Amino acid sequence: MRFRTVTALTGALALSLVSGCAQGDGSGSSRNTVSYWLWDANQLPAYEACAKGFEKRNPGLDVKISQMGWDDYWTKLTASFIAGTEPDVFTDHIQKFGQFADLKVLEPLDDLGIEDAAYQPGLAASWLGEDGHRYGAPKDWDTVALFYNAKMAKDAGLSAEELNGLAWNPEDGGTFEKAVAHLTVDAKGRRGDEPGFDKDDVKVYGLATGGGGDGDGQTTWSHFAASAGWTYTDKKRWGTEYRYDDDTFQSVIKWYFGLADKGFMAPFTDYSPSNQANAQVAAGKAATAFDGAWMISTYAGFKGLDVATAVNPAGPTGKRATMMNGLADSVTKNADNKPGALKWVKYLASEECQRTVGGYGIVFPATPDGTEAAVAAYEKKGVDVSAFTRPVDDKKAFATFTYPITDYAADVLALMHPAMQDIYGGGKPVGGLDETNEQINLILDQ
């Protein structure tokens, strides 16, 4: 659930920030303490280790870490801004960045000496605001790949080499659609590409559902759209116009959701917070699932199930594509201990902390050395992560792209969430996105 689309800031928050809110007094901070919030329980031990290293180098400064679940995290963070009890430092998500920066709740980090070249390409640049100031220090990164049940693939006669060489197109789906069709099995044992296949009585779907994807489609349709040459907005960052009305995008969406109509992908009704793509694979209800690198340990931990990974299929552009997202650490504008907070964020982005985090084999830290440490840790666990690192290492064969970074991200979500659900689950024509796109661009034009 790490990268599920986050909820909008409430109107009360916007109002309180416009009028100015009191300095935080409930975050647990003091002159000698830095409060730090994160949501990923798996990463907590790694950052506790970083905190020990930081405290050794900064006698008299202590780091107080608070970890909470994804949904609670954003709800409590929103409430803390309203009440003036925000933490000194928090793990930031790129979808929140535009709105947080616009509401001026973030402290500029220009004096920390963050250099783009010290991190994986593009990570540092994503956290520059429209005003040119830096509001996030690179923390980690992830890409998306295809997880698959190795036994099901073997039973279907599909080798790892074949799965890593798939290609697709919006006309007939290419070898990718052929593969998921062959991996699909109905209740009578007939495969999706065999005579008599019953699409209304499927036992195992070739592809798990990850839901409608809202306006970003990170682990659903984004890699297909990008490998067809489409981009979210008119500019790489801080775009002023979305492009959901583009013919290429709509052809991709029509084909992708059409996989469910053919019975090859699980229907929209199969998706829920408790039955995400990984749960469908774990239950044997789906043979494959597109998912992010933050889920590597989850899939690897399924007992009695051998799950392997393959790179995303190549598209009409000839390249394979994946979103490359990265989290950051941000300092709050009204931090109780701002000097300590800035020191802590600088340390979090340092090679020392990045290597420490990498050694836990949970995420890919933002620096190359941190990434190398993570790869080594995964290898020690017997986990092959090359499907996630290849897009970063091989720019000729792979295209990486970021989340759309614009103003009014919450409004885009509010419009695209039901629109994509209507197409996937309600059978609405993709042409309806023309009107949705117009509404979004009117908002951005304010």
Short mmCIF file of C-alpha atoms in Angstrom, two decimals:
data_model
loop_
_atom_site.label_atom_id
_atom_site.label_comp_id
_atom_site.label_asym_id
_atom_site.label_seq_id
_atom_site.Cartn_x
_atom_site.Cartn_y
_atom_site.Cartn_z
CA MET A 1 0.00 0.00 0.00
CA ARG A 2 3.07 2.25 0.07
CA PHE A 3 2.28 4.13 -3.11
CA ARG A 4 -1.50 4.10 -3.07
CA THR A 5 -2.79 7.51 -4.07
CA VAL A 6 -2.89 9.72 -1.02
CA THR A 7 -5.97 11.59 0.15
CA ALA A 8 -6.46 15.29 -0.32
CA LEU A 9 -5.65 17.91 2.27
CA THR A 10 -8.83 19.11 3.89
CA GLY A 11 -10.25 22.58 3.41
CA ALA A 12 -9.64 23.20 7.09
CA LEU A 13 -5.93 22.65 6.56
CA ALA A 14 -5.82 25.05 3.65
CA LEU A 15 -7.68 27.68 5.70
CA SER A 16 -5.48 27.25 8.75
CA LEU A 17 -2.32 27.57 6.69
CA VAL A 18 -3.52 30.68 4.90
CA SER A 19 -4.19 32.34 8.27
CA GLY A 20 -1.03 30.88 9.81
CA CYS A 21 -0.82 28.15 12.42
CA ALA A 22 0.89 27.99 15.76
CA GLN A 23 4.36 26.59 16.21
CA GLY A 24 4.18 22.83 16.85
CA ASP A 25 4.19 21.85 20.49
CA GLY A 26 2.93 18.26 20.45
CA SER A 27 5.35 16.49 18.16
CA GLY A 28 7.62 15.31 20.92
CA SER A 29 10.36 17.73 19.85
CA SER A 30 12.55 19.90 22.04
CA ARG A 31 15.86 21.66 21.74
CA ASN A 32 17.58 18.28 22.09
CA THR A 33 15.12 16.08 20.18
CA VAL A 34 14.22 15.76 16.51
CA SER A 35 10.86 14.14 15.77
CA TYR A 36 10.69 12.01 12.61
CA TRP A 37 7.63 10.35 11.08
CA LEU A 38 7.56 7.48 8.58
CA TRP A 39 4.93 4.97 7.50
CA ASP A 40 6.80 1.81 6.48
CA ALA A 41 7.21 -0.61 9.40
CA ASN A 42 9.66 -2.68 7.35
CA GLN A 43 12.03 0.28 7.16
CA LEU A 44 11.83 1.20 10.84
CA PRO A 45 14.85 -0.91 11.96
CA ALA A 46 17.02 0.61 9.21
CA TYR A 47 16.21 4.16 10.26
CA GLU A 48 16.63 3.33 13.91
CA ALA A 49 20.15 2.26 12.97
CA CYS A 50 20.66 5.56 11.12
CA ALA A 51 19.42 7.43 14.18
CA LYS A 52 22.09 5.77 16.32
CA GLY A 53 24.77 6.80 13.83
CA PHE A 54 23.43 10.35 13.75
CA GLU A 55 23.32 10.64 17.53
CA LYS A 56 26.94 9.48 17.82
CA ARG A 57 28.01 12.27 15.48
CA ASN A 58 25.77 14.85 17.12
CA PRO A 59 26.10 14.51 20.90
CA GLY A 60 23.13 16.03 22.69
CA LEU A 61 20.73 15.45 19.79
CA ASP A 62 18.23 12.58 19.90
CA VAL A 63 15.92 11.34 17.16
CA LYS A 64 12.40 10.30 18.12
CA ILE A 65 10.92 8.10 15.36
CA SER A 66 7.16 7.56 15.03
CA GLN A 67 5.89 4.90 12.62
CA MET A 68 2.23 4.52 11.67
CA GLY A 69 0.25 2.78 8.94
CA TRP A 70 -0.22 4.37 5.52
CA ASP A 71 -3.77 5.66 6.00
CA ASP A 72 -3.21 6.82 9.58
CA TYR A 73 0.01 8.50 8.52
CA TRP A 74 -1.56 11.00 6.16
CA THR A 75 -4.61 11.57 8.36
CA LYS A 76 -2.45 12.36 11.39
CA LEU A 77 -0.02 14.46 9.38
CA THR A 78 -2.90 16.55 8.06
CA ALA A 79 -4.30 16.93 11.57
CA SER A 80 -0.89 17.89 12.93
CA PHE A 81 -0.57 20.75 10.46
CA ILE A 82 -3.97 22.03 11.52
CA ALA A 83 -3.21 21.71 15.23
CA GLY A 84 0.36 22.98 15.00
CA THR A 85 1.77 19.68 16.29
CA GLU A 86 3.56 18.60 13.13
CA PRO A 87 6.80 16.60 13.34
CA ASP A 88 10.14 18.22 12.63
CA VAL A 89 10.82 15.84 9.73
CA PHE A 90 8.60 13.46 7.79
CA THR A 91 8.82 11.04 4.89
CA ASP A 92 7.30 12.87 1.92
CA HIS A 93 5.53 11.51 -1.15
CA ILE A 94 5.76 13.16 -4.55
CA GLN A 95 1.97 13.24 -4.91
CA LYS A 96 1.76 15.42 -1.82
CA PHE A 97 4.67 17.62 -2.76
CA GLY A 98 2.86 20.08 -5.01
CA GLN A 99 0.16 20.81 -2.50
CA PHE A 100 2.48 20.95 0.50
CA ALA A 101 4.77 23.35 -1.36
CA ASP A 102 1.83 25.51 -2.45
CA LEU A 103 0.52 25.68 1.13
CA LYS A 104 3.99 26.64 2.36
CA VAL A 105 4.29 24.02 5.09
CA LEU A 106 7.76 22.90 3.99
CA GLU A 107 11.13 24.39 4.87
CA PRO A 108 13.54 25.06 1.97
CA LEU A 109 16.58 22.77 2.03
CA ASP A 110 18.78 24.81 -0.30
CA ASP A 111 21.63 25.09 2.20
CA LEU A 112 22.08 21.34 2.73
CA GLY A 113 24.34 20.93 -0.28
CA ILE A 114 22.15 18.38 -2.05
CA GLU A 115 23.70 17.69 -5.47
CA ASP A 116 21.79 15.91 -8.25
CA ALA A 117 24.88 13.94 -9.28
CA ALA A 118 25.13 12.30 -5.85
CA TYR A 119 21.90 10.36 -6.39
CA GLN A 120 20.28 8.17 -8.99
CA PRO A 121 19.34 10.26 -12.06
CA GLY A 122 16.31 12.49 -11.65
CA LEU A 123 15.65 11.84 -7.96
CA ALA A 124 16.96 15.13 -6.59
CA ALA A 125 15.41 17.26 -9.34
CA SER A 126 11.92 15.98 -8.57
CA TRP A 127 11.92 17.83 -5.26
CA LEU A 128 12.50 21.31 -6.63
CA GLY A 129 9.45 23.54 -6.30
CA GLU A 130 8.13 25.90 -8.94
CA ASP A 131 9.94 28.64 -7.05
CA GLY A 132 13.28 26.89 -7.62
CA HIS A 133 13.79 25.96 -3.97
CA ARG A 134 14.47 22.43 -2.75
CA TYR A 135 11.91 20.90 -0.38
CA GLY A 136 12.96 17.28 -0.18
CA ALA A 137 16.21 15.35 0.29
CA PRO A 138 16.32 12.12 -1.80
CA LYS A 139 15.56 9.05 0.28
CA ASP A 140 15.00 6.02 -1.95
CA TRP A 141 13.63 4.92 -5.32
CA ASP A 142 11.58 2.18 -6.89
CA THR A 143 10.52 0.86 -10.28
CA VAL A 144 7.77 -1.52 -11.43
CA ALA A 145 8.15 -5.02 -12.85
CA LEU A 146 6.13 -8.16 -13.55
CA PHE A 147 5.94 -10.67 -10.68
CA TYR A 148 4.93 -14.16 -11.78
CA ASN A 149 4.19 -17.58 -10.31
CA ALA A 150 7.16 -19.62 -11.58
CA LYS A 151 5.31 -22.94 -11.42
CA MET A 152 2.32 -21.63 -13.35
CA ALA A 153 4.66 -20.19 -15.98
CA LYS A 154 6.50 -23.50 -16.27
CA ASP A 155 3.23 -25.45 -16.55
CA ALA A 156 2.22 -23.09 -19.35
CA GLY A 157 5.51 -23.69 -21.15
CA LEU A 158 6.72 -20.11 -20.69
CA SER A 159 10.40 -19.66 -19.84
CA ALA A 160 11.99 -16.80 -17.92
CA GLU A 161 13.66 -15.73 -21.15
CA GLU A 162 10.32 -15.52 -22.94
CA LEU A 163 8.70 -13.56 -20.14
CA ASN A 164 11.58 -11.10 -20.14
CA GLY A 165 11.25 -10.63 -23.89
CA LEU A 166 7.55 -9.80 -24.16
CA ALA A 167 6.22 -6.94 -26.25
CA TRP A 168 2.77 -5.39 -26.56
CA ASN A 169 0.73 -3.05 -28.74
CA PRO A 170 -2.81 -1.62 -28.40
CA GLU A 171 -4.08 -3.40 -31.52
CA ASP A 172 -3.71 -7.09 -30.66
CA GLY A 173 -1.74 -6.99 -27.41
CA GLY A 174 1.36 -8.61 -28.94
CA THR A 175 3.23 -11.41 -27.22
CA PHE A 176 2.31 -10.00 -23.82
CA GLU A 177 -1.41 -10.58 -24.37
CA LYS A 178 -0.68 -14.01 -25.80
CA ALA A 179 1.26 -14.87 -22.65
CA VAL A 180 -1.43 -13.73 -20.19
CA ALA A 181 -4.08 -15.46 -22.28
CA HIS A 182 -2.12 -18.73 -22.13
CA LEU A 183 -1.62 -18.32 -18.37
CA THR A 184 -5.36 -17.88 -17.86
CA VAL A 185 -7.23 -21.07 -16.99
CA ASP A 186 -11.00 -21.53 -16.67
CA ALA A 187 -12.82 -23.83 -14.25
CA LYS A 188 -12.62 -26.74 -16.71
CA GLY A 189 -8.88 -26.41 -17.25
CA ARG A 190 -9.05 -24.68 -20.64
CA ARG A 191 -6.54 -21.92 -21.26
CA GLY A 192 -7.50 -18.48 -22.50
CA ASP A 193 -6.13 -19.18 -25.97
CA GLU A 194 -7.80 -22.58 -26.33
CA PRO A 195 -11.15 -23.44 -27.95
CA GLY A 196 -14.11 -23.38 -25.57
CA PHE A 197 -12.44 -21.10 -22.99
CA ASP A 198 -15.12 -19.68 -20.67
CA LYS A 199 -14.24 -16.10 -19.77
CA ASP A 200 -17.13 -16.00 -17.29
CA ASP A 201 -15.85 -18.91 -15.22
CA VAL A 202 -12.13 -18.33 -14.71
CA LYS A 203 -10.14 -20.18 -12.08
CA VAL A 204 -6.76 -18.46 -12.59
CA TYR A 205 -6.38 -15.12 -14.32
CA GLY A 206 -3.28 -14.48 -16.37
CA LEU A 207 -2.96 -11.01 -14.84
CA ALA A 208 -4.05 -9.75 -11.42
CA THR A 209 -6.00 -6.55 -11.12
CA GLY A 210 -4.46 -3.53 -9.44
CA GLY A 211 -7.61 -1.45 -9.68
CA GLY A 212 -8.31 1.49 -11.98
CA GLY A 213 -5.04 3.27 -11.40
CA ASP A 214 -6.60 6.68 -10.77
CA GLY A 215 -4.64 9.39 -12.58
CA ASP A 216 -1.15 7.89 -12.34
CA GLY A 217 -1.59 4.14 -12.99
CA GLN A 218 1.75 3.44 -11.31
CA THR A 219 1.41 -0.34 -11.09
CA THR A 220 -1.39 -0.77 -13.63
CA TRP A 221 -1.32 1.04 -16.97
CA SER A 222 1.47 3.65 -16.63
CA HIS A 223 4.25 1.53 -18.15
CA PHE A 224 2.05 0.66 -21.13
CA ALA A 225 1.14 4.29 -21.77
CA ALA A 226 4.74 5.47 -21.45
CA SER A 227 6.08 2.75 -23.74
CA ALA A 228 3.53 3.96 -26.31
CA GLY A 229 5.09 7.42 -26.15
CA TRP A 230 2.51 9.15 -23.93
CA THR A 231 3.28 11.64 -21.13
CA TYR A 232 0.97 12.81 -18.36
CA THR A 233 1.41 16.53 -18.93
CA ASP A 234 2.82 19.07 -21.34
CA LYS A 235 6.01 19.42 -19.28
CA LYS A 236 8.12 16.90 -17.36
CA ARG A 237 7.55 18.70 -14.06
CA TRP A 238 5.02 21.31 -13.02
CA GLY A 239 2.97 20.87 -16.17
CA THR A 240 0.04 23.16 -16.83
CA GLU A 241 -2.04 20.75 -18.95
CA TYR A 242 -2.86 17.06 -18.53
CA ARG A 243 -3.18 14.79 -21.56
CA TYR A 244 -5.81 12.21 -20.66
CA ASP A 245 -7.69 13.26 -23.80
CA ASP A 246 -4.82 12.09 -26.01
CA ASP A 247 -5.72 9.41 -28.59
CA THR A 248 -2.68 7.30 -27.75
CA PHE A 249 -3.51 7.26 -24.05
CA GLN A 250 -7.13 6.35 -24.65
CA SER A 251 -6.17 3.54 -27.01
CA VAL A 252 -3.88 2.12 -24.30
CA ILE A 253 -6.61 2.30 -21.64
CA LYS A 254 -9.20 0.72 -23.92
CA TRP A 255 -6.85 -2.20 -24.67
CA TYR A 256 -5.64 -2.61 -21.07
CA PHE A 257 -9.05 -2.72 -19.41
CA GLY A 258 -10.21 -4.81 -22.36
CA LEU A 259 -8.05 -7.64 -21.02
CA ALA A 260 -10.64 -8.02 -18.27
CA ASP A 261 -13.47 -8.16 -20.81
CA LYS A 262 -11.67 -11.07 -22.47
CA GLY A 263 -11.25 -12.84 -19.13
CA PHE A 264 -7.45 -12.59 -19.11
CA MET A 265 -7.22 -10.01 -16.31
CA ALA A 266 -9.19 -10.18 -13.08
CA PRO A 267 -12.29 -7.95 -13.10
CA PHE A 268 -12.47 -4.65 -11.29
CA THR A 269 -14.75 -6.18 -8.65
CA ASP A 270 -11.92 -8.48 -7.54
CA TYR A 271 -9.82 -5.54 -6.36
CA SER A 272 -10.04 -4.20 -2.81
CA PRO A 273 -7.65 -2.92 -0.13
CA SER A 274 -7.59 -6.45 1.31
CA ASN A 275 -7.29 -8.15 -2.08
CA GLN A 276 -4.60 -6.24 -3.91
CA ALA A 277 -2.55 -7.73 -6.73
CA ASN A 278 -0.07 -9.45 -4.40
CA ALA A 279 -2.90 -11.16 -2.48
CA GLN A 280 -4.37 -12.48 -5.73
CA VAL A 281 -1.03 -14.05 -6.67
CA ALA A 282 -0.55 -15.45 -3.17
CA ALA A 283 -4.00 -17.07 -3.29
CA GLY A 284 -3.29 -18.67 -6.68
CA LYS A 285 -6.03 -16.62 -8.32
CA ALA A 286 -3.63 -14.84 -10.69
CA ALA A 287 -0.45 -15.98 -12.41
CA THR A 288 1.18 -12.56 -12.76
CA ALA A 289 0.97 -9.06 -11.30
CA PHE A 290 2.63 -5.74 -12.03
CA ASP A 291 3.92 -4.33 -8.76
CA GLY A 292 6.56 -2.07 -7.31
CA ALA A 293 9.99 -2.75 -5.86
CA TRP A 294 8.68 -1.96 -2.38
CA MET A 295 6.78 -5.27 -2.63
CA ILE A 296 9.84 -7.46 -3.33
CA SER A 297 10.07 -8.80 0.20
CA THR A 298 6.33 -9.45 0.33
CA TYR A 299 6.32 -11.64 -2.79
CA ALA A 300 9.56 -13.34 -1.76
CA GLY A 301 8.00 -14.18 1.59
CA PHE A 302 5.01 -16.13 0.26
CA LYS A 303 5.36 -19.59 1.79
CA GLY A 304 5.29 -22.50 -0.62
CA LEU A 305 5.23 -20.18 -3.62
CA ASP A 306 8.11 -19.51 -6.00
CA VAL A 307 7.62 -15.99 -7.38
CA ALA A 308 10.04 -14.64 -9.97
CA THR A 309 10.17 -11.29 -11.76
CA ALA A 310 10.44 -10.12 -15.36
CA VAL A 311 10.92 -6.68 -16.89
CA ASN A 312 7.92 -4.83 -18.29
CA PRO A 313 7.00 -5.62 -21.92
CA ALA A 314 8.36 -3.43 -24.71
CA GLY A 315 5.87 -1.07 -26.32
CA PRO A 316 5.28 0.55 -29.72
CA THR A 317 8.24 2.91 -29.11
CA GLY A 318 10.54 -0.11 -28.97
CA LYS A 319 11.41 0.59 -25.35
CA ARG A 320 10.32 -0.86 -22.04
CA ALA A 321 9.07 1.70 -19.56
CA THR A 322 8.55 2.00 -15.82
CA MET A 323 7.70 4.73 -13.41
CA MET A 324 10.74 5.51 -11.27
CA ASN A 325 9.45 7.05 -8.11
CA GLY A 326 11.42 8.31 -5.18
CA LEU A 327 10.52 9.37 -1.67
CA ALA A 328 12.21 12.23 0.16
CA ASP A 329 12.61 13.57 3.66
CA SER A 330 11.13 17.02 4.28
CA VAL A 331 11.41 19.50 7.13
CA THR A 332 8.24 21.23 8.30
CA LYS A 333 8.11 25.02 8.22
CA ASN A 334 7.09 25.26 11.88
CA ALA A 335 9.46 22.57 13.17
CA ASP A 336 10.16 22.88 16.91
CA ASN A 337 13.80 21.98 16.39
CA LYS A 338 14.59 23.30 12.94
CA PRO A 339 18.41 23.33 13.30
CA GLY A 340 18.36 19.71 14.49
CA ALA A 341 15.85 18.77 11.79
CA LEU A 342 18.08 20.13 9.04
CA LYS A 343 21.07 18.20 10.42
CA TRP A 344 19.01 15.00 10.55
CA VAL A 345 17.76 15.34 6.96
CA LYS A 346 21.28 16.00 5.72
CA TYR A 347 22.43 12.84 7.49
CA LEU A 348 19.51 10.82 6.08
CA ALA A 349 20.63 11.77 2.58
CA SER A 350 24.29 11.02 3.30
CA GLU A 351 26.21 8.04 1.97
CA GLU A 352 26.63 6.69 5.48
CA CYS A 353 22.91 6.44 6.23
CA GLN A 354 22.07 5.40 2.67
CA ARG A 355 24.51 2.47 2.86
CA THR A 356 23.09 1.51 6.26
CA VAL A 357 19.54 1.43 4.88
CA GLY A 358 20.68 -0.48 1.79
CA GLY A 359 22.21 -3.16 3.97
CA TYR A 360 18.77 -4.14 5.26
CA GLY A 361 17.59 -5.16 1.78
CA ILE A 362 14.17 -3.53 2.08
CA VAL A 363 14.33 -0.63 -0.41
CA PHE A 364 16.76 0.86 -2.93
CA PRO A 365 18.39 3.93 -1.32
CA ALA A 366 18.79 7.04 -3.47
CA THR A 367 22.58 7.01 -3.81
CA PRO A 368 24.38 4.56 -6.13
CA ASP A 369 26.39 3.15 -3.21
CA GLY A 370 23.21 2.71 -1.19
CA THR A 371 21.60 0.94 -4.13
CA GLU A 372 24.62 -1.34 -4.46
CA ALA A 373 24.36 -2.24 -0.79
CA ALA A 374 20.68 -3.08 -1.23
CA VAL A 375 21.33 -5.30 -4.26
CA ALA A 376 23.99 -7.18 -2.30
CA ALA A 377 21.59 -7.61 0.63
CA TYR A 378 18.86 -8.96 -1.63
CA GLU A 379 21.33 -11.36 -3.25
CA LYS A 380 22.31 -12.61 0.18
CA LYS A 381 18.63 -13.40 0.75
CA GLY A 382 18.53 -15.24 -2.59
CA VAL A 383 16.32 -12.62 -4.26
CA ASP A 384 17.01 -11.51 -7.85
CA VAL A 385 16.14 -7.81 -8.20
CA SER A 386 17.56 -7.24 -11.69
CA ALA A 387 14.09 -6.62 -13.19
CA PHE A 388 13.94 -3.48 -11.03
CA THR A 389 17.52 -2.28 -11.42
CA ARG A 390 17.91 -2.86 -15.16
CA PRO A 391 15.73 0.15 -16.09
CA VAL A 392 18.12 2.35 -14.13
CA ASP A 393 21.25 0.78 -15.58
CA ASP A 394 20.18 0.43 -19.23
CA LYS A 395 18.77 3.69 -20.58
CA LYS A 396 18.94 2.47 -24.19
CA ALA A 397 16.39 -0.28 -23.66
CA PHE A 398 14.36 1.30 -20.87
CA ALA A 399 12.57 4.59 -20.36
CA THR A 400 11.90 5.81 -16.84
CA PHE A 401 9.46 8.54 -15.88
CA THR A 402 8.15 10.16 -12.70
CA TYR A 403 4.78 10.75 -11.12
CA PRO A 404 3.03 13.75 -12.64
CA ILE A 405 4.13 16.73 -10.54
CA THR A 406 1.60 19.55 -10.77
CA ASP A 407 -0.51 21.83 -8.64
CA TYR A 408 -3.97 20.66 -7.55
CA ALA A 409 -2.95 16.99 -7.32
CA ALA A 410 -5.85 16.29 -4.94
CA ASP A 411 -8.32 17.68 -7.46
CA VAL A 412 -6.84 15.54 -10.24
CA LEU A 413 -7.29 12.49 -8.02
CA ALA A 414 -10.86 13.46 -7.18
CA LEU A 415 -11.74 13.56 -10.88
CA MET A 416 -9.65 10.68 -12.25
CA HIS A 417 -10.48 8.14 -9.51
CA PRO A 418 -14.15 7.73 -10.47
CA ALA A 419 -13.48 8.26 -14.17
CA MET A 420 -11.08 5.30 -14.40
CA GLN A 421 -13.35 3.14 -12.26
CA ASP A 422 -16.27 3.92 -14.56
CA ILE A 423 -14.27 2.75 -17.57
CA TYR A 424 -12.85 -0.39 -15.93
CA GLY A 425 -15.79 -1.46 -13.83
CA GLY A 426 -18.70 0.34 -15.42
CA GLY A 427 -17.99 -0.13 -19.09
CA LYS A 428 -18.00 3.59 -19.84
CA PRO A 429 -16.27 4.59 -23.12
CA VAL A 430 -12.72 5.94 -22.87
CA GLY A 431 -13.86 9.02 -24.79
CA GLY A 432 -15.41 10.26 -21.57
CA LEU A 433 -11.90 11.16 -20.45
CA ASP A 434 -12.07 14.14 -22.81
CA GLU A 435 -14.50 15.88 -20.49
CA THR A 436 -12.60 14.83 -17.37
CA ASN A 437 -9.36 16.18 -18.86
CA GLU A 438 -11.06 19.47 -19.69
CA GLN A 439 -12.25 19.83 -16.11
CA ILE A 440 -8.76 19.11 -14.78
CA ASN A 441 -7.12 21.65 -17.05
CA LEU A 442 -9.67 24.30 -16.10
CA ILE A 443 -8.64 23.79 -12.48
CA LEU A 444 -4.95 24.02 -13.34
CA ASP A 445 -5.63 27.24 -15.24
CA GLN A 446 -6.85 29.04 -12.12
#
